[in-house]
Coordinates of C-alpha atoms in Angstrom, one line a residue:
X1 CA 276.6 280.4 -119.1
X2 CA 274.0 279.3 -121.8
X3 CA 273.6 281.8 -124.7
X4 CA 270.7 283.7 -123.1
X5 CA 272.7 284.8 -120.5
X6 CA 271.3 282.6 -117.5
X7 CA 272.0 279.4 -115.6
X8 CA 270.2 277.1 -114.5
X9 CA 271.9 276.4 -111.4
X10 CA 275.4 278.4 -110.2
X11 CA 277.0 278.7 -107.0
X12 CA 280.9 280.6 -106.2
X13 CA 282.5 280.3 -103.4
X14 CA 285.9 281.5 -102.3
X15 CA 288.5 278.8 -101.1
X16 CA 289.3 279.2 -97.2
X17 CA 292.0 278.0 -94.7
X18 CA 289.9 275.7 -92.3
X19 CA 292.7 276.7 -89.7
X20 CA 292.2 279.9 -89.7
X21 CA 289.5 281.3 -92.1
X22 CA 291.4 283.3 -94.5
X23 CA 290.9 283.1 -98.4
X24 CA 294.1 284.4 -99.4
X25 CA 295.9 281.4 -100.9
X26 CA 299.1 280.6 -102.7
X27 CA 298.8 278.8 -105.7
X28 CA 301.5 275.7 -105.5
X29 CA 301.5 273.8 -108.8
X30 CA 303.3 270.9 -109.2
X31 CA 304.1 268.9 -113.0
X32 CA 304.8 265.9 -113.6
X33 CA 305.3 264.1 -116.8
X34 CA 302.6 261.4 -117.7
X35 CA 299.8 263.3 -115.1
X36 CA 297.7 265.9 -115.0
X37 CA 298.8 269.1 -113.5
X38 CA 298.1 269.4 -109.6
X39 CA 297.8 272.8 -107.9
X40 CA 297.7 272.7 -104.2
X41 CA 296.8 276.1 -102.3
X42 CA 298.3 276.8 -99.4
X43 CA 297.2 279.4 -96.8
X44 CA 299.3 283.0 -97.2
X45 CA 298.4 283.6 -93.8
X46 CA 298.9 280.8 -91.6
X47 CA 300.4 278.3 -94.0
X48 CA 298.6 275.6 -93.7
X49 CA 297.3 273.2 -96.7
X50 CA 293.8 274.4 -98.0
X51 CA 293.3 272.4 -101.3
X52 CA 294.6 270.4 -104.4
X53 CA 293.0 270.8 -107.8
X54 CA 294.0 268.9 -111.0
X55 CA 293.4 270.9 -113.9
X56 CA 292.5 270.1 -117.0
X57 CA 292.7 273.1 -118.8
X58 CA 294.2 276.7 -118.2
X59 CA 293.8 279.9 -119.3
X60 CA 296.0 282.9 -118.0
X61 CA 295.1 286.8 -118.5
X62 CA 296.7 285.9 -121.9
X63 CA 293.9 284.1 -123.0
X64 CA 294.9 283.9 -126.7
X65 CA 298.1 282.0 -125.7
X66 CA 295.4 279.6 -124.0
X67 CA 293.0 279.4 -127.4
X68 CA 296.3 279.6 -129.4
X69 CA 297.0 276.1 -127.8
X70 CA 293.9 275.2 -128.1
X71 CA 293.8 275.7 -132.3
X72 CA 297.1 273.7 -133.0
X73 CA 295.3 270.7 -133.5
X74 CA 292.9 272.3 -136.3
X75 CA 293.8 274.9 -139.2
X76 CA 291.9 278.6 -139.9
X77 CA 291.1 279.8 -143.0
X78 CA 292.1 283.1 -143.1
X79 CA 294.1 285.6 -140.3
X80 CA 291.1 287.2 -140.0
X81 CA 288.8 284.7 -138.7
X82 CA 292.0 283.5 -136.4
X83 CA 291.7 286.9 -134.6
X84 CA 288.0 287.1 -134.2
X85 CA 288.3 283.9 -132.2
X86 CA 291.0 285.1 -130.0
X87 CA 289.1 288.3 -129.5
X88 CA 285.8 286.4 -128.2
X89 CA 287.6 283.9 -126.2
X90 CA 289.3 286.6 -124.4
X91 CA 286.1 288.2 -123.7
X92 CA 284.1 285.3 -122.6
X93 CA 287.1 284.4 -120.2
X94 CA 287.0 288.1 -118.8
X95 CA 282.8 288.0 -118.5
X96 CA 282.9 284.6 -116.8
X97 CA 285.8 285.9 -114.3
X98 CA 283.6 289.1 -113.7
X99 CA 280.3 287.0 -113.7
X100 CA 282.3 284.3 -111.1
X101 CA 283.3 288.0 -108.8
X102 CA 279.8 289.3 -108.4
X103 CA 278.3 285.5 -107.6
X104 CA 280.8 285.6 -104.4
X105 CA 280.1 289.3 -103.3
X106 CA 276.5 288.6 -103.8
X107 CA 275.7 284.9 -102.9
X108 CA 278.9 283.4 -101.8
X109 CA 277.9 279.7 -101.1
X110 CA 279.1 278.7 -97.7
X111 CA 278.7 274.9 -98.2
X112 CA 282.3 273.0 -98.0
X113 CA 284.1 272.8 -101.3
X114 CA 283.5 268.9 -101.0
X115 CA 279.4 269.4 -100.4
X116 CA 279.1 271.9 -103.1
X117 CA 281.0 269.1 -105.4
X118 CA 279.2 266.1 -103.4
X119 CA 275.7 267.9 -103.9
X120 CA 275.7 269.5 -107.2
X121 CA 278.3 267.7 -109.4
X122 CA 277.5 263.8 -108.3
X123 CA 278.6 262.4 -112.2
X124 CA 282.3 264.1 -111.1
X125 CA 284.2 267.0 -112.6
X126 CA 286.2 265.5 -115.2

């Protein structure tokens, strides 16, 4: 989201079984030392294998244990200043999520997951 509150190109789209349609998935995620993290979804209704991500970052609804990760690496000045970071992050996370909600019930993109990364991401996600 830029700072004006508009994009210049979005799209959402919930992840569903091809066997049977649903989008109610189970999140699978697998660790391994020396790789990124892999999260395959599998189907809670039917079972079957929907998708596998690799992440490369995570946030949970504890977002300031996500930034808190995030800031070991560099030093505040003051308590203060620490907080008002958490604060925003954990705000922006909760706007994007809502922002992400209404793009589905509104404008869900029915492309594939692959065309939707094939079409408007062709430099890659990472």
């Amino acid at each position: 989201m830029t700072d004006s509150g508009t994009r210049s190109h979005e799209t959402a789209r919930l992840d569903h079984c091809m066997k049977c349609g649903a989008t109610t998935v189970e999140n699978n995620v697998y660790f391994c030392r020396g790789q990124r993290i892999r999260v395959y979804l599998k189907c809670a209704k039917c079972g079957s294998y929907v998708a596998r991500y690799t992440l490369s970052g995570y946030t949970s609804d504890e977002p300031y244990e996500s930034l808190l990760h995030e800031m070991r690496i560099s030093r505040l000045t003051s308590g203060k200043s620490a907080l008002h970071m958490v604060e925003e992050f954990g705000e922006d996370v909760q706007k994007e999520f809502e922002h992400v909600l209404e793009l589905i019930a509104s404008q869900e993109d029915q492309r594939r997951m692959e065309k939707i990364i094939e079409e408007d991401f062709p430099e890659g996600l990472g």
